[in-house]
Coordinates of C-alpha atoms in Angstrom, one line a residue:
Chain A
M1 CA -44.5 -80.5 150.6
G2 CA -42.7 -77.6 148.7
F3 CA -39.3 -77.6 147.1
E4 CA -37.4 -74.4 146.4
G5 CA -34.1 -73.9 144.7
S6 CA -34.3 -70.9 142.3
A7 CA -31.2 -69.1 143.6
N8 CA -28.6 -69.8 146.3
K9 CA -31.0 -71.2 148.8
V10 CA -32.3 -74.8 148.7
A11 CA -35.3 -75.5 150.9
V12 CA -38.0 -77.9 151.6
G13 CA -41.2 -77.1 153.6
V14 CA -44.3 -79.0 154.8
V15 CA -47.4 -76.9 155.1
S16 CA -51.1 -77.7 155.8
H17 CA -53.8 -76.3 153.6
T18 CA -54.7 -73.7 156.2
G19 CA -51.1 -72.4 156.1
D20 CA -49.7 -74.0 159.3
I21 CA -46.1 -74.6 158.8
L22 CA -45.0 -78.1 160.0
S23 CA -41.4 -77.8 159.0
N24 CA -39.3 -75.4 156.9
P25 CA -35.6 -76.3 156.8
R26 CA -33.2 -74.5 154.4
K27 CA -29.6 -74.4 153.4
T28 CA -27.8 -71.5 151.8
Y29 CA -24.9 -71.8 149.3
I30 CA -22.4 -69.3 150.7
T31 CA -19.4 -68.2 148.6
P32 CA -16.2 -66.5 149.9
P33 CA -16.3 -62.6 150.3
G34 CA -15.9 -60.8 147.0
T35 CA -17.5 -63.5 144.9
G36 CA -21.1 -64.3 143.9
F37 CA -22.8 -67.6 143.3
L38 CA -22.6 -69.1 139.8
P39 CA -25.3 -71.3 138.4
R40 CA -23.3 -74.5 138.0
E41 CA -21.7 -74.5 141.4
T42 CA -25.0 -73.5 143.0
A43 CA -26.8 -76.5 141.3
E44 CA -24.0 -78.8 142.5
H45 CA -24.5 -77.5 146.1
H46 CA -28.2 -78.1 145.9
R47 CA -27.8 -81.7 144.5
Q48 CA -25.5 -82.5 147.4
V49 CA -27.7 -81.4 150.2
I50 CA -31.3 -81.7 149.0
L51 CA -32.0 -85.3 150.1
D52 CA -30.8 -84.6 153.6
I53 CA -33.2 -81.5 153.7
V54 CA -36.1 -83.6 152.5
Q55 CA -35.4 -86.1 155.3
Q56 CA -35.1 -83.3 157.8
A57 CA -38.4 -81.8 156.7
L58 CA -40.2 -85.1 157.1
D59 CA -38.6 -85.7 160.6
E60 CA -39.3 -82.2 161.9
A61 CA -42.9 -82.4 160.7
G62 CA -43.2 -85.9 162.2
I63 CA -45.0 -87.3 159.1
A64 CA -44.4 -90.1 156.6
P65 CA -44.4 -89.5 152.8
S66 CA -47.8 -91.2 152.6
D67 CA -49.3 -88.3 154.6
L68 CA -48.5 -85.8 151.9
D69 CA -51.1 -84.6 149.4
C70 CA -48.9 -83.2 146.7
L71 CA -45.3 -82.2 145.9
C72 CA -44.9 -78.5 144.8
Y73 CA -41.7 -77.1 143.2
T74 CA -40.5 -73.8 141.9
K75 CA -41.1 -73.7 138.1
G76 CA -39.5 -70.2 137.8
P77 CA -38.3 -67.5 137.7
G78 CA -34.7 -68.2 138.7
M79 CA -31.4 -69.5 137.7
G80 CA -31.8 -72.4 135.3
A81 CA -29.4 -75.0 136.7
P82 CA -30.4 -74.7 140.3
L83 CA -34.1 -74.8 139.3
V84 CA -33.6 -78.0 137.3
S85 CA -31.6 -79.7 140.0
V86 CA -34.6 -79.4 142.4
A87 CA -37.2 -80.3 139.8
V88 CA -35.4 -83.6 139.0
V89 CA -35.6 -84.6 142.7
V90 CA -39.3 -83.7 142.8
R91 CA -40.0 -85.9 139.7
M92 CA -38.2 -88.8 141.3
L93 CA -40.0 -88.5 144.6
S94 CA -43.3 -88.2 142.8
Q95 CA -42.7 -91.6 141.2
I96 CA -41.5 -93.3 144.3
W97 CA -44.2 -91.8 146.6
K98 CA -46.9 -91.8 143.9
K99 CA -47.8 -88.1 144.6
P100 CA -49.0 -85.5 142.0
I101 CA -46.8 -82.5 141.2
V102 CA -47.8 -78.8 141.3
P103 CA -45.5 -76.2 139.6
V104 CA -45.4 -72.9 141.4
N105 CA -44.4 -69.4 140.4
H106 CA -41.7 -68.2 142.9
C107 CA -43.0 -64.7 143.2
V108 CA -46.6 -65.9 143.8
G109 CA -45.2 -68.2 146.5
H110 CA -43.7 -65.1 148.3
I111 CA -47.0 -63.2 148.0
E112 CA -49.2 -66.0 149.3
M113 CA -46.9 -66.9 152.1
G114 CA -46.8 -63.2 153.2
R115 CA -50.5 -63.0 153.1
V116 CA -51.2 -66.0 155.2
V117 CA -48.5 -65.3 157.7
C118 CA -49.5 -61.7 158.3
G119 CA -53.2 -62.0 157.6
A120 CA -53.1 -59.2 155.1
M121 CA -56.2 -59.4 152.9
D122 CA -55.5 -57.2 149.9
P123 CA -52.3 -55.3 150.3
V124 CA -50.0 -53.6 147.8
V125 CA -47.0 -56.0 147.7
L126 CA -43.4 -54.8 147.6
Y127 CA -41.4 -57.8 146.5
V128 CA -37.7 -57.1 146.9
S129 CA -35.0 -59.8 146.6
G130 CA -31.8 -60.6 144.9
G131 CA -33.4 -61.1 141.6
N132 CA -36.7 -59.3 141.7
T133 CA -37.9 -55.8 142.5
Q134 CA -41.6 -55.4 141.9
V135 CA -44.6 -53.4 143.3
I136 CA -47.6 -55.7 142.9
A137 CA -51.3 -55.3 143.4
Y138 CA -54.1 -57.8 142.9
N139 CA -56.6 -57.0 140.2
E140 CA -59.0 -59.3 138.5
R141 CA -57.4 -62.7 139.1
R142 CA -53.8 -61.5 138.5
Y143 CA -51.0 -60.2 140.6
R144 CA -50.3 -57.2 138.4
I145 CA -47.0 -55.5 138.4
F146 CA -47.4 -51.7 138.8
G147 CA -43.8 -50.8 139.2
E148 CA -40.5 -52.6 138.9
T149 CA -36.8 -52.1 138.3
I150 CA -35.9 -51.4 134.7
D151 CA -32.4 -52.8 135.1
I152 CA -31.0 -54.7 138.1
A153 CA -32.8 -55.9 141.3
V154 CA -32.4 -54.2 144.7
G155 CA -30.7 -57.2 146.3
N156 CA -28.4 -57.6 143.3
C157 CA -27.4 -54.0 143.6
L158 CA -26.7 -54.4 147.3
D159 CA -24.8 -57.7 146.8
R160 CA -22.6 -56.2 144.1
F161 CA -21.7 -53.3 146.4
A162 CA -21.0 -55.7 149.2
R163 CA -18.7 -57.6 146.9
E164 CA -16.8 -54.4 146.0
I165 CA -16.1 -53.6 149.7
G166 CA -15.4 -57.2 150.5
L167 CA -18.2 -57.9 152.9
S168 CA -18.9 -61.5 153.9
N169 CA -21.7 -63.5 152.2
D170 CA -22.6 -65.1 155.5
P171 CA -25.5 -65.1 156.4
S172 CA -26.1 -62.8 153.4
P173 CA -24.4 -59.7 151.9
G174 CA -27.6 -57.6 152.5
Y175 CA -27.6 -58.5 156.2
N176 CA -24.0 -57.4 156.6
I177 CA -24.7 -54.1 154.7
E178 CA -27.6 -53.5 157.1
Q179 CA -25.4 -54.0 160.1
L180 CA -22.6 -51.9 158.8
A181 CA -25.0 -49.1 157.8
K182 CA -26.0 -48.7 161.5
K183 CA -22.4 -47.4 162.1
G184 CA -22.7 -44.9 159.2
T185 CA -23.0 -41.2 160.2
K186 CA -22.3 -39.2 157.0
Y187 CA -25.0 -39.0 154.3
I188 CA -23.5 -39.0 150.9
D189 CA -25.6 -37.6 148.0
M190 CA -26.3 -40.4 145.5
P191 CA -28.2 -40.6 142.2
Y192 CA -32.0 -41.0 142.9
T193 CA -33.8 -42.5 139.9
V194 CA -37.5 -42.9 139.9
K195 CA -39.2 -43.0 136.5
G196 CA -42.9 -43.0 137.1
M197 CA -43.6 -46.1 139.0
D198 CA -40.4 -47.7 138.0
I199 CA -36.9 -47.4 139.4
S200 CA -33.4 -47.7 138.0
L201 CA -30.6 -49.0 140.1
S202 CA -27.6 -49.6 137.8
G203 CA -26.5 -45.9 138.1
I204 CA -26.4 -45.8 141.9
E205 CA -24.6 -49.1 141.9
T206 CA -21.8 -47.7 139.6
F207 CA -21.7 -44.5 141.7
A208 CA -21.5 -46.3 145.0
K209 CA -18.7 -48.6 143.8
S210 CA -16.6 -45.8 142.3
E211 CA -17.1 -43.8 145.5
A212 CA -15.9 -46.8 147.5
R213 CA -12.8 -47.1 145.2
T214 CA -11.8 -43.4 145.5
K215 CA -13.0 -42.1 148.8
I216 CA -12.5 -44.8 151.4
D217 CA -8.7 -45.0 150.9
A218 CA -8.5 -41.2 150.7
G219 CA -10.2 -41.1 154.1
E220 CA -13.1 -39.0 152.9
C221 CA -15.7 -41.4 154.1
T222 CA -16.0 -44.9 155.5
A223 CA -17.6 -48.1 154.1
A224 CA -20.2 -47.7 156.8
D225 CA -21.1 -44.2 155.5
L226 CA -21.5 -45.6 152.0
C227 CA -23.7 -48.5 153.2
Y228 CA -25.8 -46.1 155.1
S229 CA -26.3 -43.7 152.2
L230 CA -26.9 -46.4 149.7
Q231 CA -29.6 -47.9 151.9
E232 CA -31.2 -44.6 152.7
T233 CA -31.4 -43.6 149.0
I234 CA -32.5 -46.9 147.5
F235 CA -35.1 -47.6 150.2
A236 CA -36.5 -44.0 149.8
M237 CA -36.9 -44.9 146.1
L238 CA -38.7 -48.1 147.0
V239 CA -41.0 -46.4 149.5
E240 CA -41.8 -43.7 146.9
I241 CA -42.9 -46.1 144.2
T242 CA -44.9 -48.1 146.7
E243 CA -46.7 -45.0 147.8
R244 CA -47.4 -44.0 144.2
T245 CA -48.9 -47.5 143.6
M246 CA -51.0 -47.1 146.8
A247 CA -52.3 -43.7 145.5
H248 CA -53.0 -45.2 142.1
C249 CA -54.9 -48.2 143.5
N250 CA -56.5 -46.5 146.5
A251 CA -55.0 -49.1 148.8
N252 CA -54.0 -48.6 152.4
D253 CA -51.9 -51.6 153.4
V254 CA -48.5 -52.8 152.3
L255 CA -46.9 -56.2 152.5
I256 CA -43.1 -56.5 152.1
V257 CA -41.8 -59.9 150.9
G258 CA -38.5 -61.2 149.5
G259 CA -35.0 -61.4 151.0
V260 CA -34.4 -57.6 151.1
G261 CA -37.8 -57.4 152.9
C262 CA -36.3 -58.5 156.2
N263 CA -34.1 -55.3 156.3
V264 CA -35.4 -53.5 159.4
R265 CA -34.5 -50.1 158.1
L266 CA -36.7 -50.6 155.0
Q267 CA -39.5 -51.8 157.2
E268 CA -39.1 -48.7 159.4
M269 CA -39.3 -46.3 156.5
M270 CA -42.2 -48.1 155.0
R271 CA -44.0 -48.1 158.3
V272 CA -43.7 -44.3 158.6
M273 CA -45.1 -43.8 155.1
V274 CA -48.0 -46.3 155.5
G275 CA -48.8 -44.9 159.0
E276 CA -49.1 -41.4 157.5
R277 CA -51.6 -42.7 155.0
G278 CA -53.6 -44.4 157.8
G279 CA -52.8 -48.0 156.7
K280 CA -50.9 -50.9 158.1
L281 CA -47.6 -52.5 157.2
Y282 CA -47.2 -56.2 157.1
A283 CA -43.7 -57.5 157.2
T284 CA -42.1 -60.8 158.1
D285 CA -38.7 -61.9 159.4
D286 CA -36.0 -63.9 157.7
R287 CA -37.9 -67.3 158.2
Y288 CA -40.5 -66.3 155.6
C289 CA -39.0 -63.3 153.8
I290 CA -36.0 -65.3 152.5
D291 CA -36.7 -68.0 149.9
N292 CA -38.1 -71.1 151.7
G293 CA -39.9 -74.3 151.0
A294 CA -43.1 -73.6 153.0
M295 CA -44.0 -70.7 150.7
I296 CA -43.8 -72.9 147.6
A297 CA -45.8 -75.6 149.5
Y298 CA -48.5 -73.1 150.4
A299 CA -48.9 -71.5 147.0
G300 CA -48.9 -75.0 145.5
I301 CA -51.6 -76.3 147.8
L302 CA -53.8 -73.4 147.0
A303 CA -53.5 -74.3 143.3
F304 CA -53.8 -78.1 144.1
M305 CA -57.1 -77.5 145.9
E306 CA -58.3 -75.8 142.6
G307 CA -57.4 -79.1 140.8
Q308 CA -54.2 -77.8 139.2
T309 CA -51.6 -80.6 138.8
A310 CA -49.0 -81.2 136.2
T311 CA -48.2 -84.3 134.2
M312 CA -44.6 -85.5 134.1
A313 CA -44.0 -83.8 130.8
E314 CA -45.3 -80.5 132.1
T315 CA -42.9 -80.4 135.1
I316 CA -40.5 -78.1 133.3
C317 CA -38.6 -75.1 134.6
T318 CA -38.3 -71.6 133.1
Q319 CA -35.9 -68.8 134.0
R320 CA -38.4 -66.2 132.9
Y321 CA -41.9 -66.5 134.5
R322 CA -43.7 -63.2 135.1
T323 CA -45.8 -62.8 138.2
D324 CA -48.7 -61.6 136.1
D325 CA -48.6 -64.8 134.0
V326 CA -50.3 -66.7 136.7
L327 CA -54.1 -66.9 136.8
V328 CA -54.9 -66.7 140.4
T329 CA -57.9 -69.0 140.5
W330 CA -57.9 -69.4 144.3
R331 CA -58.8 -65.8 145.0
K332 CA -62.5 -65.1 144.6
D333 CA -62.4 -61.3 145.2
K334 CA -62.0 -58.8 142.4
Chain B
M1 CA -58.1 -26.2 163.1
G2 CA -57.8 -30.0 163.0
K3 CA -56.5 -30.1 159.5
R4 CA -54.1 -27.2 160.1
G5 CA -52.6 -29.1 163.0
F6 CA -51.9 -32.1 160.7
V7 CA -50.2 -29.9 158.2
D8 CA -48.0 -28.4 160.9
K9 CA -46.7 -31.7 161.8
H10 CA -45.2 -32.2 158.3
N11 CA -43.9 -28.6 158.1
A12 CA -42.3 -28.7 161.6
S13 CA -38.9 -27.5 160.4
G14 CA -38.4 -25.3 163.5
A15 CA -40.9 -23.1 165.3
E16 CA -39.1 -19.7 164.8
K17 CA -38.8 -20.3 161.0
Q18 CA -42.5 -21.0 160.9
Q19 CA -43.4 -17.7 162.6
K20 CA -41.6 -15.6 160.0
Q21 CA -43.3 -17.3 157.1
V22 CA -46.6 -16.1 155.8
D23 CA -48.7 -19.1 155.0
I24 CA -50.7 -18.0 152.0
I25 CA -52.5 -21.2 151.7
E26 CA -53.9 -20.7 155.2
K27 CA -54.8 -17.1 154.4
L28 CA -56.8 -18.2 151.4
G29 CA -58.5 -20.9 153.4
G30 CA -56.9 -23.7 151.3
Y31 CA -56.6 -26.1 154.2
D32 CA -60.3 -26.3 154.5
N33 CA -60.6 -27.2 150.8
L34 CA -58.5 -30.3 150.4
V35 CA -59.1 -31.7 146.9
S36 CA -56.9 -34.8 147.1
Q37 CA -53.9 -36.2 148.8
G38 CA -51.5 -37.8 146.4
A39 CA -48.3 -39.6 146.9
E40 CA -46.3 -36.4 146.5
G41 CA -48.3 -33.8 148.2
R42 CA -51.7 -32.3 148.9
V43 CA -53.9 -30.4 146.5
F44 CA -56.1 -27.6 147.6
A45 CA -58.7 -25.5 145.8
V46 CA -58.7 -21.8 146.5
K47 CA -59.7 -18.5 145.0
F48 CA -56.5 -16.7 144.1
C49 CA -56.8 -13.1 142.7
G50 CA -60.4 -13.9 141.8
R51 CA -59.6 -17.1 139.9
D52 CA -60.3 -20.7 140.6
T53 CA -57.0 -22.0 141.6
I54 CA -55.4 -25.3 142.4
V55 CA -52.6 -25.2 145.0
K56 CA -50.2 -28.2 145.0
Q57 CA -48.1 -28.4 148.1
R58 CA -45.4 -30.9 148.5
F59 CA -44.9 -32.2 152.0
K60 CA -42.0 -33.4 153.9
K61 CA -41.5 -37.1 153.6
T62 CA -40.6 -38.1 157.1
Y63 CA -39.4 -41.5 156.1
R64 CA -36.5 -40.3 154.1
H65 CA -33.2 -38.7 155.1
P66 CA -33.7 -34.9 155.7
T67 CA -30.9 -34.0 153.2
L68 CA -32.3 -36.2 150.6
D69 CA -35.8 -34.9 151.2
T70 CA -34.9 -31.2 151.0
K71 CA -32.9 -31.9 147.8
L72 CA -35.8 -33.8 146.1
T73 CA -38.5 -31.4 147.2
R74 CA -36.6 -28.3 146.1
S75 CA -35.5 -29.7 142.8
R76 CA -38.9 -31.1 141.9
L77 CA -40.7 -27.9 142.7
G78 CA -38.5 -25.9 140.5
M79 CA -38.4 -28.5 137.8
E80 CA -42.2 -28.8 137.9
A81 CA -42.8 -25.1 137.3
R82 CA -40.1 -24.9 134.6
S83 CA -41.3 -28.0 132.8
M84 CA -44.9 -26.8 132.8
M85 CA -43.8 -23.5 131.2
R86 CA -41.6 -25.4 128.7
A87 CA -44.5 -27.7 127.7
R88 CA -46.7 -24.7 127.0
K89 CA -44.0 -23.2 124.8
L90 CA -43.9 -26.4 122.9
G91 CA -47.6 -26.1 122.2
V92 CA -48.9 -28.6 124.8
A93 CA -52.0 -27.7 126.8
T94 CA -51.2 -27.4 130.5
P95 CA -52.8 -25.5 133.3
T96 CA -51.7 -21.8 133.5
L97 CA -49.1 -21.3 136.1
Y98 CA -50.0 -18.5 138.6
Y99 CA -47.4 -18.5 141.3
V100 CA -44.6 -20.5 142.9
D101 CA -44.1 -20.3 146.7
Q102 CA -40.7 -21.7 147.5
Q103 CA -41.1 -21.4 151.3
Q104 CA -44.2 -23.4 151.4
S105 CA -43.1 -25.7 148.5
A106 CA -46.4 -24.9 146.8
I107 CA -47.4 -24.2 143.2
Y108 CA -50.4 -22.2 142.2
M109 CA -52.1 -23.0 138.9
E110 CA -55.3 -22.7 137.0
K111 CA -58.1 -25.1 137.9
V112 CA -58.9 -27.0 134.8
P113 CA -62.6 -27.9 134.6
G114 CA -63.0 -31.5 133.4
K115 CA -62.2 -35.1 134.2
S116 CA -59.1 -37.2 134.2
L117 CA -58.6 -39.8 131.6
K118 CA -58.7 -42.4 134.4
E119 CA -62.2 -41.3 135.4
L120 CA -63.3 -41.3 131.8
I121 CA -62.1 -44.8 131.2
R122 CA -63.6 -46.0 134.5
E123 CA -67.0 -44.5 133.6
D124 CA -66.7 -46.3 130.3
S125 CA -68.6 -43.3 128.7
M126 CA -66.3 -42.7 125.8
S127 CA -67.5 -43.6 122.3
E128 CA -65.2 -45.1 119.8
K129 CA -64.8 -41.7 118.3
D130 CA -64.0 -40.0 121.6
M131 CA -61.4 -42.6 122.2
E132 CA -59.7 -42.0 118.8
D133 CA -59.8 -38.2 119.3
I134 CA -58.5 -38.2 122.9
G135 CA -55.9 -40.9 122.1
A136 CA -54.7 -38.8 119.1
Q137 CA -54.4 -35.7 121.2
V138 CA -52.5 -37.5 123.9
G139 CA -50.1 -38.9 121.3
K140 CA -49.6 -35.5 119.7
A141 CA -49.0 -33.8 123.1
V142 CA -46.4 -36.4 124.1
A143 CA -44.7 -36.2 120.7
K144 CA -44.4 -32.4 121.0
M145 CA -42.9 -32.7 124.4
H146 CA -40.4 -35.3 123.3
D147 CA -39.4 -33.5 120.2
G148 CA -38.8 -30.5 122.3
G149 CA -36.5 -32.5 124.7
L150 CA -39.0 -32.6 127.6
I151 CA -39.7 -35.9 129.3
H152 CA -42.8 -36.0 131.5
G153 CA -41.7 -38.8 133.7
D154 CA -45.1 -39.8 135.1
L155 CA -47.5 -40.3 132.2
T156 CA -50.3 -42.0 134.0
T157 CA -54.0 -41.7 133.2
S158 CA -54.6 -39.6 136.4
N159 CA -52.2 -37.0 135.0
I160 CA -54.1 -36.5 131.7
L161 CA -57.1 -34.3 132.0
V162 CA -59.8 -33.7 129.4
R163 CA -61.1 -30.1 129.5
D164 CA -64.8 -29.6 129.7
D165 CA -65.2 -27.6 126.5
D166 CA -66.4 -28.2 123.0
E167 CA -62.9 -29.3 121.7
R168 CA -62.4 -31.6 124.7
T169 CA -58.8 -30.4 124.9
V170 CA -56.4 -32.9 126.5
V171 CA -54.4 -31.1 129.3
I172 CA -51.3 -32.6 130.7
I173 CA -50.7 -32.1 134.4
D174 CA -48.2 -32.9 137.1
F175 CA -44.8 -32.2 135.8
G176 CA -43.3 -33.2 139.2
L177 CA -41.1 -35.9 137.7
A178 CA -40.3 -34.1 134.4
S179 CA -36.8 -33.8 133.1
N180 CA -35.0 -32.4 130.1
S181 CA -33.6 -35.0 127.8
I182 CA -33.2 -35.7 124.1
I183 CA -32.0 -39.3 124.6
A184 CA -34.3 -41.8 122.9
E185 CA -34.0 -44.1 126.0
D186 CA -35.8 -41.6 128.2
K187 CA -38.5 -41.1 125.6
G188 CA -38.9 -44.9 125.4
V189 CA -39.3 -45.2 129.2
D190 CA -41.9 -42.3 129.1
L191 CA -43.9 -44.2 126.5
Y192 CA -43.5 -47.4 128.5
V193 CA -44.9 -45.8 131.6
L194 CA -47.9 -44.5 129.6
E195 CA -48.5 -47.9 128.0
R196 CA -48.5 -49.6 131.3
A197 CA -50.8 -47.0 132.8
I198 CA -53.3 -47.4 130.0
T199 CA -53.2 -51.1 129.4
V200 CA -52.3 -52.6 132.8
T201 CA -54.8 -50.6 134.9
H202 CA -57.5 -50.3 132.4
S203 CA -56.8 -53.0 129.9
S204 CA -57.5 -50.6 127.1
Q205 CA -55.3 -51.6 124.2
A206 CA -57.2 -49.7 121.5
L207 CA -56.7 -46.4 123.3
F208 CA -53.0 -46.9 123.5
E209 CA -52.8 -47.7 119.8
H210 CA -54.5 -44.4 118.9
V211 CA -51.9 -42.7 121.1
M212 CA -49.0 -44.4 119.2
T213 CA -50.5 -43.7 115.8
A214 CA -50.7 -40.0 116.6
Y215 CA -47.2 -39.9 118.2
R216 CA -45.8 -41.5 115.0
R217 CA -47.4 -38.8 112.9
A218 CA -46.5 -35.9 115.0
S219 CA -42.9 -36.7 116.0
S220 CA -40.0 -36.4 113.7
Q221 CA -38.0 -38.8 115.8
W222 CA -40.6 -41.4 116.3
S223 CA -38.6 -44.2 114.9
S224 CA -35.7 -44.0 117.4
S225 CA -38.2 -43.5 120.3
F226 CA -40.2 -46.5 119.2
N227 CA -37.1 -48.7 118.9
K228 CA -36.1 -47.8 122.4
F229 CA -39.6 -48.3 123.6
A230 CA -39.6 -51.8 122.3
E231 CA -36.2 -52.4 124.0
V232 CA -37.4 -51.0 127.4
R233 CA -40.5 -53.1 127.1
M234 CA -38.5 -56.3 126.5
R235 CA -36.2 -55.5 129.4
G236 CA -39.2 -54.9 131.6
R237 CA -40.5 -58.3 130.6
K238 CA -37.2 -60.0 131.1
R239 CA -36.9 -58.5 134.6
S240 CA -38.0 -61.8 136.1
M241 CA -34.7 -63.5 135.6
I242 CA -33.6 -64.8 139.1
G243 CA -35.7 -65.7 142.1

């Protein structure tokens, strides 16, 4: 059983060691338009709903706590308060149910879930979410980060823009930008910042926000045009750095994970690029892309089968936990 | 014919326009001599005016918006040629530029005999002394560019060649992402990209240290660049804040 609560989603999932998902319920803390989620309020939300979600996960899977092998939770990276609120529940359940605990790196959870759901063996991974933007490839027992954002994450950039133009946070700001972008017709030139394999997004965020402030009311463009142009520009940057990593690593396949990964336009652009290189794109929908409990459970069970469990004192959380800090003992290939 | 057909697909910007253009690469038989296909474009080997020449052609990226694509291709082609010339003026070894073909988005340059630093590290054939010498040359070259206000933008080990001569001259290639800047931040990012290329892909810490030592000696502004480098590095490491 896996527990996730590193950002505004709180989720519990039950997974078998072969990657079959028995249940995967989730609840999202949604704030009013124009506002984001703050750590304290988010943690409060998680505390209020997590026990119901645990019960729901057990009911949907049709199992009793005694059928579980281990409890896996997100150790990091993420927001401190929400992470801890979930870890406390896991420590408690571990003592009641007498089950061992396995800490999981959130990013590795995304990667392993994507690999098992899509059947991708050794892809270049583009991990794009509200807090992370990384291009990752496996090399010698580590998921190495080849390119990443040098300032804010893609999802964060999109969320902040959504807040500026007052889009709803339900189901997510990114989804609403995607829908609005479909109505956009005019392409507005925006800053395009690729530095080697890394990208920078703070400049385009400021630009898009100031365009929104000055041009929408003046009737020079619509919010839809801005959403469309913002997506086109940012996603082109992401596809470019992914392609550079593929060229560098001689890889053919790409796996997209993370919340922004369910954006269909991003998947489309990536599919064109990967197709031209003769490779295959692996992408998932919102059930697995967005933070969920099953991904933590699956990454955790892989580590558990390698004998990795944590003592009560080791069940800490950390806001900063790099993807390449994890020694990937369960993969035997180079 | 097969390869030609594939190229056409990327250049399909209107049939009439195609007819008026003279495709020099085709005339030189370049499409039959594909050297490599990178992320940015294709590289062909041809004989140009009797010399061994590398032709680098940027292709249309069909995944991105046509306006954005045209803008990026045009600016990068011009910038690449200009930056290569600027680097030479600053005393950095680069391939000699022969010709720029705007219509075909192609650059013609000298073919440098030798291997890339990436190949050399993979082969593991460098002695301790080679490593020191090559590292020092790389550091010096980067320092010269930075002091002259030129940022390479893509300092990876595939873009650093070692010429096949007695001096083993380090030649810097691919100025496709180069820009002009005297801001320490940009220099720091440049060094960060280089560090990651050397240490992440090849786990070769010693080589990068030689690079940094030489950079420090050769650059008059090393201290501000290093400070920014450390800052960018920290930022990179902290980038894992929120899930």
